[in-house]
Amino acid sequence: MELTKTPLIEAEQIRARVRALAQEIEADYAGAPLVLLTVLKGSLHFASDLQRAMSECLELHLEFIRARSYDGTASTGTVELLYTPEVGFTGRHVLVLEDILDTGRTATSILAHVRAQQPATLRLATLLDKPARRVVPIEADYVGFRIDDHFVVGYGLDLNERYRHLPAIHCLV
Ligand code: IMP
Ligand code: MG
């Protein structure tokens, strides 16, 4: 498989969209302390850029969770939570940051894990959404870009751990 020469989404488009999402999220939470739960590894650049686009007066707690469901370009159908934070989410506003909503299994499993701890509110932000691939019914509260059913890499997304460092999002063909 090869990278398409022209990115599907250019770095500058990502930057602008992530900044807009940060403003929308800030306005919705109206200054309340917020736990940003980053799903590793794919969301690392999304989370990092989103956090740094938020106001310095916000009280943000940065937490991380590690999930795995993919083997190559195929979803395995089972989700492993490999690392879960030790802090509790009870009574806190939690926003989960995903790289991409595909079948929906990963996000569903992470949301269930957090929901079991009774957070004050629980929402989902995803940089990319591939609605055509959904197996489990789930919608994100914040979506960066809706894309067609392509396998994409870059800006955190990988194929067997490759391409995560690319600044733009490319299709693999
Ligand atoms: P889901 O559980 O099927 O929704 O898949 C979510 C996870 O699968 C994402 O967090 C990604 O790690 C991975 N994934 C899904 N689609 C793609 C893709 O097009 N490129 C790279 N990784 C993907
Ligand atoms: Mg992955």
Short mmCIF file of N, CA and C and ligand atoms in Angstrom, two decimals:
data_model
loop_
_atom_site.label_atom_id
_atom_site.label_comp_id
_atom_site.label_asym_id
_atom_site.label_seq_id
_atom_site.Cartn_x
_atom_site.Cartn_y
_atom_site.Cartn_z
N MET A 1 0.85 -1.21 0.00
CA MET A 1 0.00 0.00 0.00
C MET A 1 0.87 1.24 0.00
N GLU A 2 0.40 2.28 -0.71
CA GLU A 2 1.19 3.51 -0.84
C GLU A 2 0.38 4.72 -0.41
N LEU A 3 1.11 5.75 0.00
CA LEU A 3 0.48 7.03 0.34
C LEU A 3 0.03 7.74 -0.92
N THR A 4 -1.14 8.37 -0.89
CA THR A 4 -1.50 9.24 -2.00
C THR A 4 -0.64 10.49 -1.92
N LYS A 5 -0.20 11.02 -3.06
CA LYS A 5 0.73 12.16 -3.09
C LYS A 5 0.10 13.40 -2.48
N THR A 6 -1.12 13.71 -2.93
CA THR A 6 -1.82 14.86 -2.35
C THR A 6 -2.56 14.40 -1.11
N PRO A 7 -2.35 15.07 0.02
CA PRO A 7 -3.06 14.65 1.22
C PRO A 7 -4.58 14.76 1.07
N LEU A 8 -5.29 13.93 1.76
CA LEU A 8 -6.77 14.05 1.80
C LEU A 8 -7.12 15.32 2.58
N ILE A 9 -6.40 15.55 3.68
CA ILE A 9 -6.61 16.77 4.48
C ILE A 9 -5.24 17.38 4.78
N GLU A 10 -5.03 18.60 4.32
CA GLU A 10 -3.75 19.30 4.48
C GLU A 10 -3.54 19.73 5.92
N ALA A 11 -2.26 19.87 6.31
CA ALA A 11 -1.93 20.28 7.67
C ALA A 11 -2.61 21.60 8.06
N GLU A 12 -2.67 22.53 7.13
CA GLU A 12 -3.28 23.84 7.44
C GLU A 12 -4.79 23.72 7.69
N GLN A 13 -5.44 22.83 6.93
CA GLN A 13 -6.88 22.60 7.15
C GLN A 13 -7.11 21.99 8.54
N ILE A 14 -6.22 21.07 8.92
CA ILE A 14 -6.35 20.43 10.23
C ILE A 14 -6.19 21.49 11.32
N ARG A 15 -5.14 22.33 11.16
CA ARG A 15 -4.88 23.37 12.16
C ARG A 15 -6.11 24.26 12.37
N ALA A 16 -6.69 24.71 11.27
CA ALA A 16 -7.83 25.62 11.36
C ALA A 16 -9.03 24.93 12.01
N ARG A 17 -9.28 23.69 11.64
CA ARG A 17 -10.45 22.98 12.16
C ARG A 17 -10.28 22.67 13.65
N VAL A 18 -9.06 22.29 14.05
CA VAL A 18 -8.82 21.96 15.46
C VAL A 18 -8.98 23.22 16.32
N ARG A 19 -8.52 24.36 15.80
CA ARG A 19 -8.70 25.63 16.54
C ARG A 19 -10.19 25.95 16.71
N ALA A 20 -10.97 25.73 15.66
CA ALA A 20 -12.41 26.00 15.73
C ALA A 20 -13.08 25.07 16.74
N LEU A 21 -12.67 23.80 16.75
CA LEU A 21 -13.23 22.85 17.71
C LEU A 21 -12.90 23.27 19.14
N ALA A 22 -11.68 23.73 19.35
CA ALA A 22 -11.25 24.15 20.70
C ALA A 22 -12.16 25.28 21.19
N GLN A 23 -12.47 26.22 20.31
CA GLN A 23 -13.33 27.34 20.70
C GLN A 23 -14.75 26.87 21.01
N GLU A 24 -15.24 25.95 20.19
CA GLU A 24 -16.59 25.42 20.40
C GLU A 24 -16.68 24.69 21.75
N ILE A 25 -15.66 23.88 22.02
CA ILE A 25 -15.63 23.10 23.27
C ILE A 25 -15.54 24.05 24.47
N GLU A 26 -14.66 25.02 24.39
CA GLU A 26 -14.52 26.00 25.48
C GLU A 26 -15.84 26.69 25.77
N ALA A 27 -16.54 27.10 24.72
CA ALA A 27 -17.81 27.81 24.90
C ALA A 27 -18.83 26.88 25.56
N ASP A 28 -18.87 25.61 25.16
CA ASP A 28 -19.86 24.68 25.70
C ASP A 28 -19.65 24.40 27.18
N TYR A 29 -18.41 24.31 27.62
CA TYR A 29 -18.15 23.97 29.03
C TYR A 29 -18.12 25.21 29.92
N ALA A 30 -18.16 26.38 29.32
CA ALA A 30 -18.28 27.65 30.05
C ALA A 30 -17.36 27.75 31.28
N GLY A 31 -16.12 27.37 31.11
CA GLY A 31 -15.14 27.57 32.18
C GLY A 31 -15.09 26.49 33.24
N ALA A 32 -15.93 25.46 33.14
CA ALA A 32 -15.89 24.38 34.14
C ALA A 32 -14.61 23.56 33.96
N PRO A 33 -14.03 23.06 35.07
CA PRO A 33 -12.85 22.19 34.96
C PRO A 33 -13.19 20.96 34.14
N LEU A 34 -12.25 20.56 33.30
CA LEU A 34 -12.54 19.51 32.33
C LEU A 34 -11.40 18.50 32.28
N VAL A 35 -11.77 17.21 32.25
CA VAL A 35 -10.77 16.16 32.05
C VAL A 35 -10.75 15.81 30.57
N LEU A 36 -9.60 15.98 29.92
CA LEU A 36 -9.44 15.57 28.52
C LEU A 36 -8.80 14.19 28.52
N LEU A 37 -9.55 13.19 28.07
CA LEU A 37 -9.06 11.82 28.09
C LEU A 37 -8.64 11.42 26.68
N THR A 38 -7.33 11.45 26.45
CA THR A 38 -6.75 11.18 25.14
C THR A 38 -6.61 9.67 24.91
N VAL A 39 -7.11 9.21 23.78
CA VAL A 39 -6.99 7.79 23.44
C VAL A 39 -5.69 7.60 22.65
N LEU A 40 -4.74 6.91 23.25
CA LEU A 40 -3.43 6.67 22.63
C LEU A 40 -3.49 5.48 21.70
N LYS A 41 -2.63 5.45 20.67
CA LYS A 41 -1.68 6.50 20.39
C LYS A 41 -2.23 7.50 19.37
N GLY A 42 -3.24 7.08 18.61
CA GLY A 42 -3.69 7.82 17.43
C GLY A 42 -4.05 9.28 17.65
N SER A 43 -4.53 9.63 18.86
CA SER A 43 -5.01 11.00 19.09
C SER A 43 -3.94 11.94 19.59
N LEU A 44 -2.68 11.52 19.58
CA LEU A 44 -1.67 12.35 20.26
C LEU A 44 -1.54 13.74 19.67
N HIS A 45 -1.52 13.88 18.35
CA HIS A 45 -1.36 15.22 17.77
C HIS A 45 -2.65 16.02 17.89
N PHE A 46 -3.78 15.36 17.67
CA PHE A 46 -5.09 16.02 17.82
C PHE A 46 -5.22 16.59 19.23
N ALA A 47 -4.95 15.75 20.22
CA ALA A 47 -5.10 16.18 21.62
C ALA A 47 -4.12 17.31 21.94
N SER A 48 -2.90 17.17 21.49
CA SER A 48 -1.88 18.15 21.79
C SER A 48 -2.24 19.51 21.18
N ASP A 49 -2.67 19.52 19.92
CA ASP A 49 -3.02 20.78 19.26
C ASP A 49 -4.30 21.37 19.86
N LEU A 50 -5.26 20.51 20.17
CA LEU A 50 -6.54 20.99 20.74
C LEU A 50 -6.30 21.65 22.10
N GLN A 51 -5.52 20.99 22.96
CA GLN A 51 -5.26 21.52 24.30
C GLN A 51 -4.58 22.87 24.22
N ARG A 52 -3.61 22.98 23.31
CA ARG A 52 -2.84 24.21 23.25
C ARG A 52 -3.58 25.34 22.56
N ALA A 53 -4.75 25.02 21.97
CA ALA A 53 -5.59 26.07 21.39
C ALA A 53 -6.62 26.56 22.41
N MET A 54 -6.58 25.99 23.62
CA MET A 54 -7.57 26.38 24.63
C MET A 54 -7.00 27.45 25.55
N SER A 55 -7.90 28.21 26.14
CA SER A 55 -7.52 29.36 26.95
C SER A 55 -6.69 28.96 28.17
N GLU A 56 -5.73 29.81 28.53
CA GLU A 56 -4.84 29.52 29.66
C GLU A 56 -5.58 29.55 31.00
N CYS A 57 -6.76 30.19 31.06
CA CYS A 57 -7.46 30.23 32.35
C CYS A 57 -8.31 28.99 32.60
N LEU A 58 -8.42 28.11 31.62
CA LEU A 58 -9.20 26.88 31.84
C LEU A 58 -8.45 25.90 32.72
N GLU A 59 -9.20 25.18 33.57
CA GLU A 59 -8.57 24.13 34.38
C GLU A 59 -8.74 22.80 33.64
N LEU A 60 -7.67 22.36 33.00
CA LEU A 60 -7.71 21.12 32.21
C LEU A 60 -6.89 20.06 32.90
N HIS A 61 -7.43 18.85 32.97
CA HIS A 61 -6.66 17.71 33.48
C HIS A 61 -6.43 16.78 32.31
N LEU A 62 -5.18 16.43 32.06
CA LEU A 62 -4.85 15.62 30.89
C LEU A 62 -4.66 14.18 31.33
N GLU A 63 -5.51 13.31 30.81
CA GLU A 63 -5.42 11.88 31.11
C GLU A 63 -5.32 11.10 29.82
N PHE A 64 -4.87 9.87 29.92
CA PHE A 64 -4.60 9.06 28.74
C PHE A 64 -5.13 7.65 28.95
N ILE A 65 -5.61 7.08 27.85
CA ILE A 65 -6.06 5.68 27.89
C ILE A 65 -5.53 5.05 26.61
N ARG A 66 -5.21 3.77 26.68
CA ARG A 66 -4.62 3.12 25.50
C ARG A 66 -5.55 2.01 25.07
N ALA A 67 -5.95 2.05 23.79
CA ALA A 67 -6.85 1.02 23.26
C ALA A 67 -6.26 0.46 21.99
N ARG A 68 -6.60 -0.78 21.71
CA ARG A 68 -6.13 -1.37 20.45
C ARG A 68 -7.21 -2.27 19.87
N SER A 69 -7.50 -2.08 18.57
CA SER A 69 -8.50 -2.95 17.94
C SER A 69 -8.08 -3.34 16.53
N TYR A 70 -7.06 -2.66 15.99
CA TYR A 70 -6.71 -2.86 14.59
C TYR A 70 -5.49 -3.74 14.41
N ASP A 71 -5.53 -4.56 13.37
CA ASP A 71 -4.38 -5.33 12.95
C ASP A 71 -4.22 -5.01 11.46
N GLY A 72 -3.21 -4.23 11.09
CA GLY A 72 -3.09 -3.78 9.71
C GLY A 72 -4.24 -2.85 9.39
N THR A 73 -4.95 -3.10 8.28
CA THR A 73 -6.08 -2.23 7.92
C THR A 73 -7.42 -2.87 8.29
N ALA A 74 -7.40 -3.94 9.07
CA ALA A 74 -8.64 -4.63 9.43
C ALA A 74 -8.95 -4.48 10.91
N SER A 75 -10.20 -4.10 11.20
CA SER A 75 -10.65 -4.01 12.59
C SER A 75 -10.85 -5.44 13.09
N THR A 76 -10.29 -5.78 14.26
CA THR A 76 -10.36 -7.16 14.73
C THR A 76 -11.71 -7.48 15.36
N GLY A 77 -12.47 -6.42 15.71
CA GLY A 77 -13.78 -6.66 16.33
C GLY A 77 -13.73 -6.75 17.84
N THR A 78 -12.54 -6.87 18.40
CA THR A 78 -12.44 -6.84 19.86
C THR A 78 -11.57 -5.65 20.26
N VAL A 79 -11.92 -5.03 21.36
CA VAL A 79 -11.17 -3.87 21.81
C VAL A 79 -10.48 -4.22 23.13
N GLU A 80 -9.17 -3.98 23.13
CA GLU A 80 -8.40 -4.19 24.36
C GLU A 80 -8.11 -2.83 24.96
N LEU A 81 -8.43 -2.62 26.23
CA LEU A 81 -7.97 -1.41 26.93
C LEU A 81 -6.67 -1.80 27.61
N LEU A 82 -5.55 -1.29 27.09
CA LEU A 82 -4.24 -1.74 27.53
C LEU A 82 -3.74 -0.94 28.73
N TYR A 83 -4.21 0.30 28.83
CA TYR A 83 -3.80 1.15 29.93
C TYR A 83 -4.98 2.01 30.30
N THR A 84 -5.35 2.06 31.55
CA THR A 84 -6.45 2.93 31.97
C THR A 84 -5.95 3.81 33.11
N PRO A 85 -6.39 5.06 33.17
CA PRO A 85 -5.87 5.99 34.17
C PRO A 85 -6.22 5.54 35.59
N GLU A 86 -5.36 5.91 36.54
CA GLU A 86 -5.61 5.55 37.94
C GLU A 86 -6.53 6.54 38.63
N VAL A 87 -6.59 7.78 38.11
CA VAL A 87 -7.46 8.77 38.74
C VAL A 87 -8.92 8.43 38.45
N GLY A 88 -9.81 8.87 39.32
CA GLY A 88 -11.24 8.60 39.13
C GLY A 88 -11.88 9.69 38.27
N PHE A 89 -12.98 9.33 37.61
CA PHE A 89 -13.72 10.30 36.79
C PHE A 89 -15.01 10.73 37.49
N THR A 90 -15.29 10.16 38.65
CA THR A 90 -16.55 10.41 39.33
C THR A 90 -16.78 11.90 39.56
N GLY A 91 -17.94 12.38 39.12
CA GLY A 91 -18.33 13.77 39.35
C GLY A 91 -17.59 14.79 38.49
N ARG A 92 -16.77 14.34 37.57
CA ARG A 92 -16.00 15.28 36.75
C ARG A 92 -16.56 15.34 35.33
N HIS A 93 -16.27 16.46 34.65
CA HIS A 93 -16.65 16.59 33.24
C HIS A 93 -15.54 15.94 32.42
N VAL A 94 -15.90 14.91 31.67
CA VAL A 94 -14.90 14.16 30.91
C VAL A 94 -15.19 14.28 29.41
N LEU A 95 -14.16 14.65 28.66
CA LEU A 95 -14.26 14.69 27.20
C LEU A 95 -13.22 13.73 26.63
N VAL A 96 -13.69 12.70 25.93
CA VAL A 96 -12.81 11.70 25.33
C VAL A 96 -12.36 12.20 23.95
N LEU A 97 -11.06 12.12 23.69
CA LEU A 97 -10.50 12.57 22.42
C LEU A 97 -10.03 11.38 21.59
N GLU A 98 -10.75 11.12 20.50
CA GLU A 98 -10.44 9.99 19.61
C GLU A 98 -9.85 10.50 18.30
N ASP A 99 -9.03 9.69 17.65
CA ASP A 99 -8.51 10.06 16.34
C ASP A 99 -9.57 9.85 15.26
N ILE A 100 -10.25 8.69 15.31
CA ILE A 100 -11.19 8.37 14.23
C ILE A 100 -12.27 7.43 14.76
N LEU A 101 -13.51 7.71 14.36
CA LEU A 101 -14.63 6.81 14.66
C LEU A 101 -14.86 5.97 13.42
N ASP A 102 -14.63 4.68 13.56
CA ASP A 102 -14.74 3.77 12.43
C ASP A 102 -15.93 2.84 12.71
N THR A 103 -15.69 1.62 13.17
CA THR A 103 -16.83 0.77 13.52
C THR A 103 -17.57 1.32 14.74
N GLY A 104 -16.86 2.09 15.57
CA GLY A 104 -17.45 2.64 16.79
C GLY A 104 -17.17 1.80 18.03
N ARG A 105 -16.52 0.67 17.85
CA ARG A 105 -16.32 -0.25 18.98
C ARG A 105 -15.38 0.33 20.04
N THR A 106 -14.27 0.95 19.57
CA THR A 106 -13.29 1.47 20.53
C THR A 106 -13.92 2.55 21.41
N ALA A 107 -14.55 3.52 20.76
CA ALA A 107 -15.15 4.62 21.51
C ALA A 107 -16.23 4.11 22.45
N THR A 108 -17.04 3.17 21.99
CA THR A 108 -18.12 2.62 22.82
C THR A 108 -17.53 1.97 24.07
N SER A 109 -16.46 1.23 23.88
CA SER A 109 -15.85 0.53 25.01
C SER A 109 -15.21 1.52 26.01
N ILE A 110 -14.58 2.57 25.49
CA ILE A 110 -13.96 3.57 26.37
C ILE A 110 -15.04 4.37 27.11
N LEU A 111 -16.09 4.74 26.40
CA LEU A 111 -17.17 5.50 27.06
C LEU A 111 -17.81 4.66 28.17
N ALA A 112 -17.98 3.37 27.93
CA ALA A 112 -18.58 2.49 28.96
C ALA A 112 -17.67 2.40 30.18
N HIS A 113 -16.37 2.33 29.92
CA HIS A 113 -15.39 2.26 31.01
C HIS A 113 -15.47 3.52 31.89
N VAL A 114 -15.58 4.68 31.26
CA VAL A 114 -15.64 5.95 32.01
C VAL A 114 -17.00 6.11 32.67
N ARG A 115 -18.06 5.78 31.93
CA ARG A 115 -19.42 5.96 32.44
C ARG A 115 -19.65 5.17 33.73
N ALA A 116 -18.99 4.03 33.82
CA ALA A 116 -19.13 3.18 35.02
C ALA A 116 -18.67 3.92 36.28
N GLN A 117 -17.85 4.95 36.09
CA GLN A 117 -17.37 5.73 37.24
C GLN A 117 -18.22 6.97 37.52
N GLN A 118 -19.34 7.08 36.85
CA GLN A 118 -20.29 8.17 37.05
C GLN A 118 -19.68 9.57 36.97
N PRO A 119 -19.20 9.94 35.80
CA PRO A 119 -18.73 11.31 35.60
C PRO A 119 -19.92 12.28 35.62
N ALA A 120 -19.66 13.58 35.86
CA ALA A 120 -20.75 14.58 35.83
C ALA A 120 -21.32 14.65 34.42
N THR A 121 -20.43 14.75 33.41
CA THR A 121 -20.84 14.67 32.01
C THR A 121 -19.77 13.89 31.26
N LEU A 122 -20.18 13.31 30.14
CA LEU A 122 -19.26 12.52 29.33
C LEU A 122 -19.57 12.78 27.86
N ARG A 123 -18.57 13.29 27.14
CA ARG A 123 -18.74 13.57 25.72
C ARG A 123 -17.57 13.02 24.94
N LEU A 124 -17.77 12.97 23.61
CA LEU A 124 -16.77 12.41 22.72
C LEU A 124 -16.43 13.40 21.61
N ALA A 125 -15.13 13.66 21.44
CA ALA A 125 -14.66 14.46 20.30
C ALA A 125 -13.79 13.57 19.44
N THR A 126 -14.03 13.59 18.13
CA THR A 126 -13.20 12.79 17.23
C THR A 126 -12.70 13.67 16.09
N LEU A 127 -11.44 13.51 15.75
CA LEU A 127 -10.91 14.30 14.64
C LEU A 127 -11.58 13.88 13.33
N LEU A 128 -11.70 12.56 13.12
CA LEU A 128 -12.27 12.05 11.87
C LEU A 128 -13.44 11.13 12.17
N ASP A 129 -14.39 11.12 11.25
CA ASP A 129 -15.54 10.23 11.38
C ASP A 129 -15.78 9.56 10.04
N LYS A 130 -15.87 8.22 10.08
CA LYS A 130 -16.21 7.46 8.87
C LYS A 130 -17.57 6.81 9.10
N PRO A 131 -18.67 7.57 8.98
CA PRO A 131 -19.99 7.04 9.35
C PRO A 131 -20.40 5.79 8.56
N ALA A 132 -19.90 5.65 7.33
CA ALA A 132 -20.28 4.50 6.49
C ALA A 132 -19.81 3.17 7.07
N ARG A 133 -18.85 3.22 7.99
CA ARG A 133 -18.25 2.00 8.54
C ARG A 133 -18.86 1.56 9.86
N ARG A 134 -19.81 2.33 10.38
CA ARG A 134 -20.28 2.09 11.74
C ARG A 134 -20.95 0.74 11.91
N VAL A 135 -20.57 0.01 12.95
CA VAL A 135 -21.18 -1.27 13.33
C VAL A 135 -21.99 -1.07 14.61
N VAL A 136 -21.42 -0.29 15.53
CA VAL A 136 -22.10 0.02 16.80
C VAL A 136 -22.66 1.43 16.67
N PRO A 137 -23.94 1.65 17.00
CA PRO A 137 -24.49 3.00 16.83
C PRO A 137 -23.90 3.97 17.85
N ILE A 138 -23.11 4.91 17.38
CA ILE A 138 -22.52 5.92 18.27
C ILE A 138 -22.23 7.17 17.44
N GLU A 139 -22.50 8.32 18.03
CA GLU A 139 -22.24 9.60 17.38
C GLU A 139 -21.29 10.39 18.27
N ALA A 140 -20.37 11.12 17.66
CA ALA A 140 -19.50 11.99 18.46
C ALA A 140 -20.19 13.33 18.68
N ASP A 141 -19.88 13.97 19.81
CA ASP A 141 -20.42 15.30 20.09
C ASP A 141 -19.69 16.37 19.29
N TYR A 142 -18.41 16.12 19.00
CA TYR A 142 -17.60 17.05 18.21
C TYR A 142 -16.88 16.24 17.14
N VAL A 143 -17.00 16.67 15.88
CA VAL A 143 -16.34 15.97 14.77
C VAL A 143 -15.49 16.97 13.98
N GLY A 144 -14.23 16.61 13.76
CA GLY A 144 -13.36 17.46 12.96
C GLY A 144 -13.74 17.39 11.49
N PHE A 145 -13.66 16.21 10.91
CA PHE A 145 -13.96 16.01 9.49
C PHE A 145 -14.69 14.68 9.30
N ARG A 146 -15.77 14.69 8.50
CA ARG A 146 -16.42 13.44 8.07
C ARG A 146 -15.76 13.02 6.77
N ILE A 147 -15.33 11.76 6.69
CA ILE A 147 -14.66 11.31 5.47
C ILE A 147 -15.34 10.05 4.94
N ASP A 148 -15.09 9.76 3.66
CA ASP A 148 -15.62 8.53 3.06
C ASP A 148 -14.80 7.34 3.57
N ASP A 149 -15.18 6.17 3.13
CA ASP A 149 -14.56 4.95 3.63
C ASP A 149 -13.18 4.71 2.99
N HIS A 150 -12.18 5.51 3.43
CA HIS A 150 -10.79 5.30 3.03
C HIS A 150 -10.02 4.88 4.26
N PHE A 151 -8.95 4.10 4.07
CA PHE A 151 -8.01 3.90 5.17
C PHE A 151 -7.03 5.06 5.13
N VAL A 152 -6.95 5.80 6.22
CA VAL A 152 -6.12 7.01 6.25
C VAL A 152 -5.02 6.90 7.29
N VAL A 153 -3.93 7.61 7.01
CA VAL A 153 -2.78 7.63 7.95
C VAL A 153 -2.26 9.06 8.06
N GLY A 154 -1.44 9.28 9.07
CA GLY A 154 -0.83 10.59 9.30
C GLY A 154 -1.53 11.32 10.43
N TYR A 155 -0.87 12.37 10.97
CA TYR A 155 -1.40 13.16 12.09
C TYR A 155 -1.86 12.21 13.22
N GLY A 156 -1.02 11.23 13.51
CA GLY A 156 -1.31 10.29 14.61
C GLY A 156 -1.79 8.93 14.15
N LEU A 157 -2.46 8.89 12.99
CA LEU A 157 -3.03 7.61 12.53
C LEU A 157 -1.95 6.77 11.85
N ASP A 158 -2.03 5.46 12.05
CA ASP A 158 -0.96 4.57 11.59
C ASP A 158 -1.47 3.42 10.74
N LEU A 159 -0.50 2.81 10.05
CA LEU A 159 -0.69 1.45 9.54
C LEU A 159 0.42 0.63 10.17
N ASN A 160 0.07 -0.25 11.07
CA ASN A 160 1.07 -1.03 11.81
C ASN A 160 2.20 -0.16 12.37
N GLU A 161 1.81 0.92 13.02
CA GLU A 161 2.73 1.87 13.71
C GLU A 161 3.48 2.80 12.78
N ARG A 162 3.26 2.73 11.48
CA ARG A 162 3.94 3.61 10.55
C ARG A 162 3.09 4.84 10.24
N TYR A 163 3.72 5.93 9.88
CA TYR A 163 3.11 7.16 9.36
C TYR A 163 2.51 8.10 10.41
N ARG A 164 2.62 7.76 11.70
CA ARG A 164 1.97 8.62 12.71
C ARG A 164 2.52 10.03 12.72
N HIS A 165 3.78 10.20 12.34
CA HIS A 165 4.44 11.50 12.46
C HIS A 165 4.09 12.48 11.32
N LEU A 166 3.39 12.03 10.30
CA LEU A 166 3.11 12.92 9.16
C LEU A 166 2.19 14.06 9.58
N PRO A 167 2.46 15.28 9.12
CA PRO A 167 1.66 16.44 9.55
C PRO A 167 0.28 16.53 8.89
N ALA A 168 0.08 15.83 7.75
CA ALA A 168 -1.22 15.87 7.07
C ALA A 168 -1.84 14.46 7.10
N ILE A 169 -3.10 14.36 6.65
CA ILE A 169 -3.78 13.06 6.60
C ILE A 169 -3.84 12.60 5.15
N HIS A 170 -3.35 11.39 4.92
CA HIS A 170 -3.27 10.82 3.58
C HIS A 170 -4.10 9.54 3.49
N CYS A 171 -4.59 9.24 2.28
CA CYS A 171 -5.20 7.93 2.03
C CYS A 171 -4.10 6.95 1.67
N LEU A 172 -4.33 5.70 2.00
CA LEU A 172 -3.44 4.63 1.54
C LEU A 172 -4.15 3.89 0.42
N VAL A 173 -3.44 3.74 -0.69
CA VAL A 173 -4.10 3.03 -1.83
C VAL A 173 -3.21 1.91 -2.32
P1 IMP B 1 -13.24 1.48 15.74
O1 IMP B 1 -13.18 0.81 17.05
O2 IMP B 1 -13.50 0.53 14.61
O3 IMP B 1 -14.17 2.69 15.70
O4 IMP B 1 -11.80 2.01 15.37
C1 IMP B 1 -11.20 3.01 16.02
C2 IMP B 1 -9.71 2.83 15.96
O5 IMP B 1 -9.27 2.08 14.82
C3 IMP B 1 -9.10 4.19 15.80
O6 IMP B 1 -8.87 4.78 17.05
C4 IMP B 1 -7.86 3.90 14.99
O7 IMP B 1 -6.78 3.58 15.83
C5 IMP B 1 -8.19 2.69 14.16
N1 IMP B 1 -8.61 3.08 12.78
C6 IMP B 1 -9.84 3.06 12.25
N2 IMP B 1 -9.85 3.49 10.98
C7 IMP B 1 -8.58 3.81 10.69
C8 IMP B 1 -7.93 4.36 9.52
O8 IMP B 1 -8.52 4.67 8.47
N3 IMP B 1 -6.59 4.55 9.63
C9 IMP B 1 -5.86 4.25 10.75
N4 IMP B 1 -6.44 3.76 11.88
C10 IMP B 1 -7.78 3.55 11.84
MG MG B 2 -4.41 2.48 15.29
#
